[in-house]
């Protein structure tokens, strides 16, 4: 139907609640799947504010209104910026205790303090 006023995003972090996506339920080639259904596919580093902003601007300025919807595959790391949360699915849906929260917030302030 030439829906060309949509920008969708998918967080591609390679993990789900039960473990690594490829071990639990592989997603395959998401780019090819969306292209097969007529989407314009962009990819970005979802852990970089600069990449997020520039890719969203690119999608809006260069791809909207061209007759197809746009999907952005955001490659991210679960728990990015918090050393004890990165690289594991164990924190998926789990809240930190007060001490862990304080540690996580301190690490995030050091990482994204300029924003």
mmCIF file of C-alpha atoms in Angstrom:
data_model
loop_
_atom_site.group_PDB
_atom_site.id
_atom_site.type_symbol
_atom_site.label_atom_id
_atom_site.label_comp_id
_atom_site.label_asym_id
_atom_site.label_seq_id
_atom_site.Cartn_x
_atom_site.Cartn_y
_atom_site.Cartn_z
ATOM 1 C CA UNK A 1 0.000 0.000 0.000
ATOM 2 C CA UNK A 2 3.031 2.275 -0.364
ATOM 3 C CA UNK A 3 3.125 3.063 3.365
ATOM 4 C CA UNK A 4 6.085 5.411 3.366
ATOM 5 C CA UNK A 5 5.622 7.509 6.482
ATOM 6 C CA UNK A 6 6.816 4.906 8.999
ATOM 7 C CA UNK A 7 10.231 4.505 10.630
ATOM 8 C CA UNK A 8 10.411 1.406 12.826
ATOM 9 C CA UNK A 9 13.332 0.204 14.930
ATOM 10 C CA UNK A 10 14.412 -3.209 16.147
ATOM 11 C CA UNK A 11 16.854 -3.640 19.029
ATOM 12 C CA UNK A 12 19.195 -6.361 17.783
ATOM 13 C CA UNK A 13 21.144 -7.300 20.898
ATOM 14 C CA UNK A 14 21.521 -11.022 20.251
ATOM 15 C CA UNK A 15 19.898 -12.033 23.525
ATOM 16 C CA UNK A 16 16.520 -12.926 24.914
ATOM 17 C CA UNK A 17 15.279 -13.921 28.340
ATOM 18 C CA UNK A 18 16.478 -17.536 27.990
ATOM 19 C CA UNK A 19 19.898 -16.855 26.507
ATOM 20 C CA UNK A 20 21.660 -16.022 23.268
ATOM 21 C CA UNK A 21 19.178 -15.590 20.419
ATOM 22 C CA UNK A 22 21.103 -17.925 18.095
ATOM 23 C CA UNK A 23 20.916 -20.693 20.718
ATOM 24 C CA UNK A 24 17.251 -20.217 21.698
ATOM 25 C CA UNK A 25 15.513 -19.060 18.513
ATOM 26 C CA UNK A 26 17.727 -17.810 15.687
ATOM 27 C CA UNK A 27 16.389 -14.773 13.844
ATOM 28 C CA UNK A 28 18.292 -15.374 10.643
ATOM 29 C CA UNK A 29 19.119 -12.493 8.329
ATOM 30 C CA UNK A 30 16.755 -9.723 9.443
ATOM 31 C CA UNK A 31 17.924 -7.368 6.704
ATOM 32 C CA UNK A 32 17.011 -9.842 3.977
ATOM 33 C CA UNK A 33 13.670 -10.640 5.587
ATOM 34 C CA UNK A 34 12.587 -6.995 5.744
ATOM 35 C CA UNK A 35 13.913 -6.254 2.261
ATOM 36 C CA UNK A 36 11.882 -9.213 0.958
ATOM 37 C CA UNK A 37 8.761 -7.515 2.326
ATOM 38 C CA UNK A 38 9.635 -4.211 0.672
ATOM 39 C CA UNK A 39 11.155 -2.298 3.585
ATOM 40 C CA UNK A 40 14.112 0.063 3.255
ATOM 41 C CA UNK A 41 16.627 -1.271 5.799
ATOM 42 C CA UNK A 42 19.167 0.832 7.656
ATOM 43 C CA UNK A 43 21.579 -0.411 10.319
ATOM 44 C CA UNK A 44 23.283 1.447 13.133
ATOM 45 C CA UNK A 45 25.226 1.158 16.350
ATOM 46 C CA UNK A 46 22.380 1.570 18.829
ATOM 47 C CA UNK A 47 24.863 2.131 21.653
ATOM 48 C CA UNK A 48 26.127 5.366 20.093
ATOM 49 C CA UNK A 49 24.004 8.486 20.549
ATOM 50 C CA UNK A 50 25.668 10.008 17.491
ATOM 51 C CA UNK A 51 24.764 6.977 15.387
ATOM 52 C CA UNK A 52 21.173 6.965 16.655
ATOM 53 C CA UNK A 53 20.689 10.655 15.873
ATOM 54 C CA UNK A 54 22.389 10.559 12.465
ATOM 55 C CA UNK A 55 20.610 7.380 11.338
ATOM 56 C CA UNK A 56 17.199 8.695 12.386
ATOM 57 C CA UNK A 57 17.949 11.942 10.525
ATOM 58 C CA UNK A 58 19.053 9.982 7.460
ATOM 59 C CA UNK A 59 15.871 7.892 7.555
ATOM 60 C CA UNK A 60 13.693 10.957 7.858
ATOM 61 C CA UNK A 61 15.476 13.107 5.283
ATOM 62 C CA UNK A 62 16.478 10.521 2.668
ATOM 63 C CA UNK A 63 13.994 7.663 2.878
ATOM 64 C CA UNK A 64 10.546 8.827 3.979
ATOM 65 C CA UNK A 65 8.105 9.493 1.163
ATOM 66 C CA UNK A 66 9.821 7.084 -1.251
ATOM 67 C CA UNK A 67 6.986 4.558 -1.365
ATOM 68 C CA UNK A 68 8.289 2.083 1.243
ATOM 69 C CA UNK A 69 8.480 1.953 5.045
ATOM 70 C CA UNK A 70 11.854 2.186 6.800
ATOM 71 C CA UNK A 71 13.221 -0.229 9.413
ATOM 72 C CA UNK A 72 16.353 0.517 11.419
ATOM 73 C CA UNK A 73 18.256 -2.434 12.864
ATOM 74 C CA UNK A 74 19.855 -1.079 16.042
ATOM 75 C CA UNK A 75 22.808 -3.252 17.020
ATOM 76 C CA UNK A 76 23.154 -2.967 20.795
ATOM 77 C CA UNK A 77 24.628 -4.689 23.825
ATOM 78 C CA UNK A 78 22.295 -5.460 26.726
ATOM 79 C CA UNK A 79 23.487 -3.600 29.807
ATOM 80 C CA UNK A 80 25.852 -1.399 27.773
ATOM 81 C CA UNK A 81 27.984 0.730 30.072
ATOM 82 C CA UNK A 82 27.446 -1.358 33.209
ATOM 83 C CA UNK A 83 30.240 -3.903 33.603
ATOM 84 C CA UNK A 84 28.293 -6.493 35.573
ATOM 85 C CA UNK A 85 25.279 -6.372 33.230
ATOM 86 C CA UNK A 86 27.049 -6.530 29.860
ATOM 87 C CA UNK A 87 27.552 -9.809 28.024
ATOM 88 C CA UNK A 88 24.774 -11.722 29.761
ATOM 89 C CA UNK A 89 21.042 -12.233 29.496
ATOM 90 C CA UNK A 90 20.786 -12.689 33.288
ATOM 91 C CA UNK A 91 19.609 -9.082 33.759
ATOM 92 C CA UNK A 92 16.778 -9.372 31.246
ATOM 93 C CA UNK A 93 13.715 -8.460 33.300
ATOM 94 C CA UNK A 94 15.630 -8.408 36.612
ATOM 95 C CA UNK A 95 15.906 -5.274 38.747
ATOM 96 C CA UNK A 96 19.179 -4.516 40.531
ATOM 97 C CA UNK A 97 19.242 -4.150 44.305
ATOM 98 C CA UNK A 98 20.041 -0.742 45.806
ATOM 99 C CA UNK A 99 23.814 -1.291 45.853
ATOM 100 C CA UNK A 100 23.869 -2.593 42.276
ATOM 101 C CA UNK A 101 21.696 0.314 41.153
ATOM 102 C CA UNK A 102 24.083 2.836 42.674
ATOM 103 C CA UNK A 103 27.041 1.123 40.996
ATOM 104 C CA UNK A 104 25.218 1.004 37.633
ATOM 105 C CA UNK A 105 24.203 4.680 37.795
ATOM 106 C CA UNK A 106 27.773 5.699 38.650
ATOM 107 C CA UNK A 107 29.108 3.762 35.665
ATOM 108 C CA UNK A 108 26.478 5.236 33.349
ATOM 109 C CA UNK A 109 27.178 8.779 34.532
ATOM 110 C CA UNK A 110 30.840 8.247 33.666
ATOM 111 C CA UNK A 111 29.913 6.869 30.235
ATOM 112 C CA UNK A 112 27.220 9.340 29.178
ATOM 113 C CA UNK A 113 27.975 12.313 31.391
ATOM 114 C CA UNK A 114 28.227 14.620 28.374
ATOM 115 C CA UNK A 115 24.647 13.922 27.362
#
